[in-house]
């Protein structure tokens, strides 16, 4: 008798499920900490540090300027009063609330820990889904290990962006929906599962592809098989569908209203379909060169292909059982079809935003792996060599994911960043006598409205590459109009202005300087201050 079998005879089934679930949570939590621990104290840096800083600054906006969820703000004053329209800022708001506990100085770490926790929860619930069907710990580890072997998902899971967070919510949703449809028809499971899919769609709009797939499949199945759902279940489903899509649609319109009324462009989300074959070829090349190699590790791709093959084999060998899994197969097919319109609508943005591919595609891969793992266990049972192979596979997936991620973080993707000159800028400003309430103007080399301001932890304006073409009088007037008390200049730009336009500094006096930056203040504050 195996150790697992012996334990099964001594401990009740419900207790075993809870015990193994908590053990899985601890294991995956330790793995996630192993992945992200060295980078926990980093501020935005690396590829797409612009998007990272925008999301992090939302949390500081809530903390510093009131916890009105419906008026999200960033450090940048480019929009009126800093108000922006963004995808449902659930993460940022929770991170800001955590700041009340851990302190403002640790909001960034709290934000990262929140994302890490959600990743851990997603892996744990994928474990629970498989374990509660197979009663096999080894096989149940594979789907969570697959998530940890998705470098793009892992990279952005630690970088404030909503895309991985939305996918993690959807993974938990899969567990509750699976439990409702295939294990225990308790309405509470459906409500929680559908609610999490709705929240995921609010957090990341492209998750609505799966919310829509679930709704479409349930509508069709309920029509074809009238007794598939009870009357009560149908009523609850219809109510939640209306509420869910109303919430998603309502937030989209509200987001646009905020952007229009506060002249904000920071989080503008729009469709950019490809105009011609040349653009299409450019996007395809970018996906082949930058997205596919980073989306999954080689071992994860092989698991994906193997899982797809197992599903096909299972469908052929056990074709009589396929109707039992009609909802799963239908959601899989509808989501696959739905990805193509999304690709066509977002178009050229895929060439420059690799993270756009996380939310629409990765959940589909997770569903395939889940199906493949469950189908394999149904075909072969809990044979000892299958369990051993599953453990080896999980270890290989996690190790490959870890090494790929660490390599990514040690190269230009993770290390090189345009805002390096602003790192630890908040402490420097404080040492220089600039209070946390003082607003600043930043002249640097990055186009991001929030990147440098996030490092300096001050509200203000950030002026980009064109900074070397403006005059000192213009900068002075802008500072007066926005009540900005200090001017921070990147050292390289400061030296260039001294060489080509020394008159720029006539209205200013130097307050402080370091190797990478210089702090100035107006000699005579304008009367409009």
Short mmCIF file of C-alpha atoms in Angstrom, two decimals, residues 81-444:
data_model
loop_
_atom_site.label_atom_id
_atom_site.label_comp_id
_atom_site.label_asym_id
_atom_site.label_seq_id
_atom_site.Cartn_x
_atom_site.Cartn_y
_atom_site.Cartn_z
CA UNK A 81 -6.34 67.12 -11.61
CA UNK A 82 -4.54 63.90 -12.53
CA UNK A 83 -7.81 61.98 -13.04
CA UNK A 84 -7.65 59.13 -15.54
CA UNK A 85 -9.98 56.57 -17.04
CA UNK A 86 -8.44 53.10 -16.62
CA UNK A 87 -9.51 49.49 -16.67
CA UNK A 88 -11.16 48.57 -13.37
CA UNK A 89 -8.31 49.53 -10.95
CA UNK A 90 -9.04 46.74 -8.47
CA UNK A 91 -5.38 45.87 -7.84
CA UNK A 92 -4.30 49.47 -7.33
CA UNK A 93 -7.12 50.14 -4.88
CA UNK A 94 -6.33 47.05 -2.79
CA UNK A 95 -2.62 47.96 -2.84
CA UNK A 96 -3.50 51.45 -1.61
CA UNK A 97 -5.60 49.99 1.21
CA UNK A 98 -2.68 47.73 2.11
CA UNK A 99 -0.61 50.89 2.32
CA UNK A 100 -2.72 51.88 5.34
CA UNK A 101 -1.37 48.77 7.05
CA UNK A 102 2.24 48.59 5.86
CA UNK A 103 2.80 52.31 5.28
CA UNK A 104 3.04 54.43 2.15
CA UNK A 105 6.72 53.61 1.71
CA UNK A 106 5.82 49.96 1.07
CA UNK A 107 2.90 50.33 -1.34
CA UNK A 108 5.01 49.09 -4.24
CA UNK A 109 5.97 45.94 -2.32
CA UNK A 110 2.34 45.48 -1.24
CA UNK A 111 1.26 45.73 -4.89
CA UNK A 112 3.80 43.09 -5.93
CA UNK A 113 2.86 40.80 -3.04
CA UNK A 114 -0.81 41.11 -4.01
CA UNK A 115 0.04 39.96 -7.54
CA UNK A 116 2.23 37.18 -6.17
CA UNK A 117 -0.57 36.03 -3.87
CA UNK A 118 -3.04 35.94 -6.75
CA UNK A 119 -0.61 33.86 -8.81
CA UNK A 120 -0.23 31.45 -5.87
CA UNK A 121 -3.99 31.19 -5.48
CA UNK A 122 -4.40 30.47 -9.21
CA UNK A 123 -1.84 27.64 -9.08
CA UNK A 124 -3.50 26.25 -5.95
CA UNK A 125 -6.98 26.19 -7.47
CA UNK A 126 -5.71 24.48 -10.60
CA UNK A 127 -4.20 21.89 -8.26
CA UNK A 128 -7.53 21.54 -6.46
CA UNK A 129 -9.45 21.10 -9.70
CA UNK A 130 -7.30 18.17 -10.82
CA UNK A 131 -6.78 16.63 -7.38
CA UNK A 132 -10.48 16.55 -6.52
CA UNK A 133 -11.13 14.62 -9.74
CA UNK A 134 -8.10 12.29 -9.79
CA UNK A 135 -7.20 12.01 -6.07
CA UNK A 136 -3.62 12.13 -7.30
CA UNK A 137 -1.26 14.73 -5.88
CA UNK A 138 1.46 14.20 -8.48
CA UNK A 139 -0.76 14.75 -11.50
CA UNK A 140 -2.50 17.69 -9.83
CA UNK A 141 0.80 19.60 -9.61
CA UNK A 142 1.20 19.80 -13.40
CA UNK A 143 -1.24 22.64 -14.33
CA UNK A 144 0.20 25.00 -11.68
CA UNK A 145 3.71 24.14 -12.80
CA UNK A 146 2.60 24.94 -16.36
CA UNK A 147 1.59 28.46 -15.26
CA UNK A 148 4.99 28.92 -13.63
CA UNK A 149 6.59 27.92 -16.93
CA UNK A 150 4.97 30.77 -18.86
CA UNK A 151 7.70 33.49 -18.83
CA UNK A 152 5.56 36.32 -20.21
CA UNK A 153 2.83 35.67 -17.65
CA UNK A 154 5.37 35.34 -14.85
CA UNK A 155 7.27 38.50 -15.81
CA UNK A 156 4.18 40.69 -15.76
CA UNK A 157 2.73 38.94 -12.70
CA UNK A 158 5.35 40.76 -10.67
CA UNK A 159 5.04 44.09 -12.45
CA UNK A 160 1.70 45.63 -11.46
CA UNK A 161 -0.08 44.99 -14.80
CA UNK A 162 -3.68 43.70 -14.74
CA UNK A 163 -3.28 41.09 -17.51
CA UNK A 164 -1.81 38.25 -15.37
CA UNK A 165 -4.05 39.19 -12.45
CA UNK A 166 -7.13 38.80 -14.65
CA UNK A 167 -5.88 35.42 -15.90
CA UNK A 168 -5.33 34.27 -12.30
CA UNK A 169 -8.89 35.26 -11.38
CA UNK A 170 -10.14 33.30 -14.39
CA UNK A 171 -8.16 30.21 -13.33
CA UNK A 172 -9.93 30.28 -9.96
CA UNK A 173 -13.21 30.76 -11.82
CA UNK A 174 -12.48 27.59 -13.82
CA UNK A 175 -12.30 25.63 -10.58
CA UNK A 176 -15.71 26.75 -9.32
CA UNK A 177 -17.43 26.37 -12.68
CA UNK A 178 -15.91 22.90 -13.10
CA UNK A 179 -17.08 21.92 -9.64
CA UNK A 180 -20.60 23.12 -10.40
CA UNK A 181 -20.93 21.40 -13.77
CA UNK A 182 -19.05 18.17 -13.09
CA UNK A 183 -19.02 17.48 -9.36
CA UNK A 184 -21.65 19.17 -7.23
CA UNK A 185 -24.58 21.23 -8.52
CA UNK A 186 -24.51 23.78 -5.73
CA UNK A 187 -25.60 27.14 -7.07
CA UNK A 188 -23.05 28.93 -4.87
CA UNK A 189 -20.22 27.42 -6.93
CA UNK A 190 -21.70 28.82 -10.13
CA UNK A 191 -22.24 32.25 -8.58
CA UNK A 192 -18.65 32.43 -7.33
CA UNK A 193 -17.21 31.10 -10.61
CA UNK A 194 -19.22 33.43 -12.80
CA UNK A 195 -18.55 36.35 -10.44
CA UNK A 196 -14.80 35.79 -10.60
CA UNK A 197 -14.91 35.61 -14.40
CA UNK A 198 -16.81 38.91 -14.37
CA UNK A 199 -14.28 40.51 -12.03
CA UNK A 200 -11.48 39.22 -14.25
CA UNK A 201 -13.20 40.84 -17.25
CA UNK A 202 -13.42 44.14 -15.40
CA UNK A 203 -9.77 44.00 -14.36
CA UNK A 204 -8.67 43.06 -17.88
CA UNK A 205 -11.20 43.65 -20.63
CA UNK A 206 -9.90 40.93 -22.95
CA UNK A 207 -10.92 38.31 -20.34
CA UNK A 208 -14.48 39.05 -21.48
CA UNK A 209 -13.67 36.68 -24.34
CA UNK A 210 -14.03 33.81 -21.86
CA UNK A 211 -16.97 35.31 -20.00
CA UNK A 212 -18.73 35.63 -23.34
CA UNK A 213 -17.76 32.09 -24.33
CA UNK A 214 -19.22 30.69 -21.11
CA UNK A 215 -22.45 32.63 -21.57
CA UNK A 216 -22.85 31.71 -25.22
CA UNK A 217 -22.24 28.02 -24.54
CA UNK A 218 -24.69 27.95 -21.62
CA UNK A 219 -27.36 29.68 -23.68
CA UNK A 220 -26.94 27.20 -26.53
CA UNK A 221 -26.76 24.13 -24.28
CA UNK A 222 -29.79 25.27 -22.28
CA UNK A 223 -31.75 25.63 -25.51
CA UNK A 224 -30.67 22.25 -26.90
CA UNK A 225 -31.02 20.47 -23.54
CA UNK A 226 -33.80 22.29 -21.64
CA UNK A 227 -33.19 20.35 -18.41
CA UNK A 228 -29.42 20.97 -18.34
CA UNK A 229 -30.06 23.83 -15.89
CA UNK A 230 -32.96 23.99 -13.47
CA UNK A 231 -35.36 26.92 -13.59
CA UNK A 232 -33.67 28.48 -10.56
CA UNK A 233 -30.23 28.03 -12.12
CA UNK A 234 -31.41 29.60 -15.37
CA UNK A 235 -32.78 32.63 -13.57
CA UNK A 236 -29.58 33.11 -11.61
CA UNK A 237 -27.50 32.66 -14.76
CA UNK A 238 -29.51 35.21 -16.74
CA UNK A 239 -29.39 37.73 -13.90
CA UNK A 240 -25.63 37.33 -13.47
CA UNK A 241 -25.08 37.53 -17.23
CA UNK A 242 -27.01 40.80 -17.44
CA UNK A 243 -25.32 42.21 -14.35
CA UNK A 244 -21.87 41.05 -15.48
CA UNK A 245 -22.02 42.48 -18.97
CA UNK A 246 -23.70 45.63 -17.69
CA UNK A 247 -20.84 46.11 -15.24
CA UNK A 248 -18.19 45.56 -17.90
CA UNK A 249 -19.96 47.74 -20.46
CA UNK A 250 -20.77 50.40 -17.88
CA UNK A 251 -17.16 50.65 -16.76
CA UNK A 252 -16.00 50.98 -20.37
CA UNK A 253 -18.34 53.93 -20.93
CA UNK A 254 -17.39 55.46 -17.59
CA UNK A 255 -13.69 55.07 -18.41
CA UNK A 256 -14.22 56.88 -21.71
CA UNK A 257 -16.23 59.59 -19.97
CA UNK A 258 -13.39 60.18 -17.51
CA UNK A 259 -10.84 60.38 -20.32
CA UNK A 260 -12.96 62.86 -22.27
CA UNK A 261 -13.91 65.07 -19.34
CA UNK A 262 -10.46 65.14 -17.75
CA UNK A 263 -8.58 65.23 -21.08
CA UNK A 264 -6.69 62.08 -20.20
CA UNK A 265 -4.83 59.93 -22.72
CA UNK A 266 -2.66 57.87 -20.34
CA UNK A 267 -4.84 54.74 -20.35
CA UNK A 268 -6.52 55.16 -23.71
CA UNK A 269 -7.56 51.72 -24.95
CA UNK A 270 -8.60 51.57 -28.56
CA UNK A 271 -8.70 49.21 -31.51
CA UNK A 272 -6.00 49.55 -34.16
CA UNK A 273 -6.77 47.04 -36.92
CA UNK A 274 -4.08 46.34 -39.47
CA UNK A 275 -4.54 48.45 -42.59
CA UNK A 276 -2.72 46.35 -45.16
CA UNK A 277 -0.59 43.26 -45.74
CA UNK A 278 2.59 45.14 -44.88
CA UNK A 279 1.30 45.90 -41.38
CA UNK A 280 0.02 42.35 -41.01
CA UNK A 281 3.43 40.93 -41.93
CA UNK A 282 5.11 43.29 -39.47
CA UNK A 283 2.85 42.12 -36.62
CA UNK A 284 3.38 38.46 -37.48
CA UNK A 285 7.17 38.94 -37.51
CA UNK A 286 7.02 40.67 -34.14
CA UNK A 287 4.93 37.87 -32.65
CA UNK A 288 7.28 35.23 -34.03
CA UNK A 289 10.37 37.07 -32.82
CA UNK A 290 9.32 38.47 -29.45
CA UNK A 291 6.12 36.83 -28.20
CA UNK A 292 6.28 33.13 -29.07
CA UNK A 293 9.80 32.50 -27.65
CA UNK A 294 8.82 34.26 -24.41
CA UNK A 295 5.26 32.99 -24.05
CA UNK A 296 6.10 29.46 -22.86
CA UNK A 297 9.27 27.51 -22.25
CA UNK A 298 10.11 24.65 -24.61
CA UNK A 299 8.94 22.08 -22.05
CA UNK A 300 5.65 23.95 -21.58
CA UNK A 301 5.06 24.06 -25.35
CA UNK A 302 5.66 20.32 -25.51
CA UNK A 303 3.19 19.74 -22.67
CA UNK A 304 0.64 21.88 -24.51
CA UNK A 305 1.01 19.90 -27.74
CA UNK A 306 0.95 16.61 -25.83
CA UNK A 307 -2.21 17.65 -23.96
CA UNK A 308 -3.92 18.55 -27.22
CA UNK A 309 -2.96 15.17 -28.67
CA UNK A 310 -4.27 13.36 -25.56
CA UNK A 311 -7.59 15.18 -25.87
CA UNK A 312 -7.92 14.05 -29.48
CA UNK A 313 -6.98 10.46 -28.58
CA UNK A 314 -9.43 10.47 -25.68
CA UNK A 315 -12.17 11.77 -27.96
CA UNK A 316 -11.55 8.91 -30.39
CA UNK A 317 -11.20 6.12 -27.83
CA UNK A 318 -13.95 7.30 -25.48
CA UNK A 319 -16.21 9.03 -27.96
CA UNK A 320 -19.33 7.94 -26.08
CA UNK A 321 -18.20 9.97 -23.06
CA UNK A 322 -17.53 13.18 -25.01
CA UNK A 323 -21.11 14.51 -24.59
CA UNK A 324 -20.54 14.54 -20.82
CA UNK A 325 -17.95 17.23 -21.37
CA UNK A 326 -19.90 19.25 -23.94
CA UNK A 327 -19.62 22.53 -22.02
CA UNK A 328 -15.83 22.20 -21.70
CA UNK A 329 -15.34 21.34 -25.37
CA UNK A 330 -17.71 24.09 -26.49
CA UNK A 331 -16.03 26.78 -24.36
CA UNK A 332 -12.67 25.63 -25.72
CA UNK A 333 -13.86 25.94 -29.32
CA UNK A 334 -15.74 29.24 -28.89
CA UNK A 335 -12.77 30.86 -27.11
CA UNK A 336 -10.42 29.64 -29.85
CA UNK A 337 -12.62 31.18 -32.53
CA UNK A 338 -12.98 34.40 -30.49
CA UNK A 339 -9.24 35.00 -30.35
CA UNK A 340 -9.06 35.77 -34.06
CA UNK A 341 -11.44 38.80 -34.04
CA UNK A 342 -9.51 40.10 -31.03
CA UNK A 343 -6.25 39.74 -32.94
CA UNK A 344 -7.70 41.56 -35.96
CA UNK A 345 -9.13 44.39 -33.84
CA UNK A 346 -6.02 45.03 -31.74
CA UNK A 347 -3.86 44.73 -34.84
CA UNK A 348 -0.60 46.64 -34.77
CA UNK A 349 -0.57 46.91 -30.97
CA UNK A 350 0.60 43.28 -30.77
CA UNK A 351 3.88 44.38 -32.35
CA UNK A 352 4.80 46.61 -29.41
CA UNK A 353 2.75 45.27 -26.48
CA UNK A 354 3.68 41.65 -25.83
CA UNK A 355 1.51 41.53 -22.70
CA UNK A 356 -1.63 42.06 -24.82
CA UNK A 357 -1.43 38.36 -25.70
CA UNK A 358 -1.55 37.10 -22.09
CA UNK A 359 -5.24 37.45 -21.24
CA UNK A 360 -6.82 36.24 -24.51
CA UNK A 361 -4.53 33.25 -25.14
CA UNK A 362 -3.07 31.83 -21.91
CA UNK A 363 -6.43 30.76 -20.38
CA UNK A 364 -7.06 28.73 -23.52
CA UNK A 365 -3.71 26.98 -23.06
CA UNK A 366 -4.56 26.33 -19.40
CA UNK A 367 -7.87 24.75 -20.41
CA UNK A 368 -6.09 22.51 -22.90
CA UNK A 369 -3.53 21.37 -20.31
CA UNK A 370 -6.25 20.79 -17.71
CA UNK A 371 -8.21 18.69 -20.19
CA UNK A 372 -5.12 16.78 -21.28
CA UNK A 373 -4.07 15.96 -17.72
CA UNK A 374 -7.56 14.78 -16.75
CA UNK A 375 -7.95 12.77 -19.96
CA UNK A 376 -4.57 11.10 -19.43
CA UNK A 377 -5.54 10.06 -15.92
CA UNK A 378 -8.87 8.69 -17.16
CA UNK A 379 -7.09 6.64 -19.80
CA UNK A 380 -4.25 5.29 -17.65
CA UNK A 381 -5.44 5.59 -14.07
CA UNK A 382 -3.11 6.35 -11.16
CA UNK A 383 -0.24 4.14 -12.30
CA UNK A 384 2.97 4.60 -10.36
CA UNK A 385 5.01 5.53 -13.42
CA UNK A 386 2.45 8.15 -14.43
CA UNK A 387 2.71 9.67 -10.97
CA UNK A 388 6.51 9.62 -11.13
CA UNK A 389 6.49 11.13 -14.61
CA UNK A 390 4.10 13.86 -13.42
CA UNK A 391 6.44 14.83 -10.57
CA UNK A 392 9.41 14.95 -12.93
CA UNK A 393 7.41 16.99 -15.42
CA UNK A 394 6.31 19.48 -12.75
CA UNK A 395 9.90 19.90 -11.55
CA UNK A 396 11.18 20.39 -15.10
CA UNK A 397 8.45 22.93 -15.88
CA UNK A 398 9.14 24.97 -12.74
CA UNK A 399 12.91 24.82 -13.16
CA UNK A 400 12.74 25.86 -16.81
CA UNK A 401 10.32 28.64 -15.97
CA UNK A 402 12.57 29.85 -13.17
CA UNK A 403 15.79 29.82 -15.20
CA UNK A 404 14.07 31.51 -18.16
CA UNK A 405 12.63 34.20 -15.88
CA UNK A 406 15.93 34.86 -14.12
CA UNK A 407 17.71 35.05 -17.45
CA UNK A 408 15.06 37.48 -18.67
CA UNK A 409 15.51 39.65 -15.58
CA UNK A 410 19.30 39.71 -15.94
CA UNK A 411 19.27 40.91 -19.57
CA UNK A 412 18.16 44.11 -21.24
CA UNK A 413 14.53 43.03 -20.87
CA UNK A 414 14.64 43.20 -17.11
CA UNK A 415 17.55 45.50 -16.31
CA UNK A 416 17.98 48.25 -18.90
CA UNK A 417 15.55 51.07 -18.35
CA UNK A 418 15.31 54.69 -19.38
CA UNK A 419 14.40 55.85 -15.89
CA UNK A 420 17.61 54.61 -14.25
CA UNK A 421 18.62 58.19 -13.60
CA UNK A 422 15.53 58.67 -11.40
CA UNK A 423 16.00 55.60 -9.16
CA UNK A 424 15.86 56.47 -5.43
CA UNK A 425 14.84 59.96 -6.47
CA UNK A 426 12.26 60.33 -3.70
CA UNK A 427 14.87 59.98 -0.96
CA UNK A 428 17.17 62.41 -2.74
CA UNK A 429 14.42 65.03 -3.02
CA UNK A 430 13.62 64.65 0.68
CA UNK A 431 17.29 65.12 1.57
CA UNK A 432 17.30 68.22 -0.63
CA UNK A 433 14.46 69.79 1.32
CA UNK A 434 11.62 69.01 -1.08
CA UNK A 435 8.54 68.05 0.90
CA UNK A 436 6.20 65.25 -0.16
CA UNK A 437 3.53 67.87 -0.88
CA UNK A 438 5.71 69.86 -3.28
CA UNK A 439 4.95 69.38 -6.97
CA UNK A 440 7.73 69.04 -9.51
CA UNK A 441 8.48 69.30 -13.19
CA UNK A 442 10.74 66.63 -14.69
CA UNK A 443 12.86 67.00 -17.81
CA UNK A 444 14.16 63.62 -18.86
#
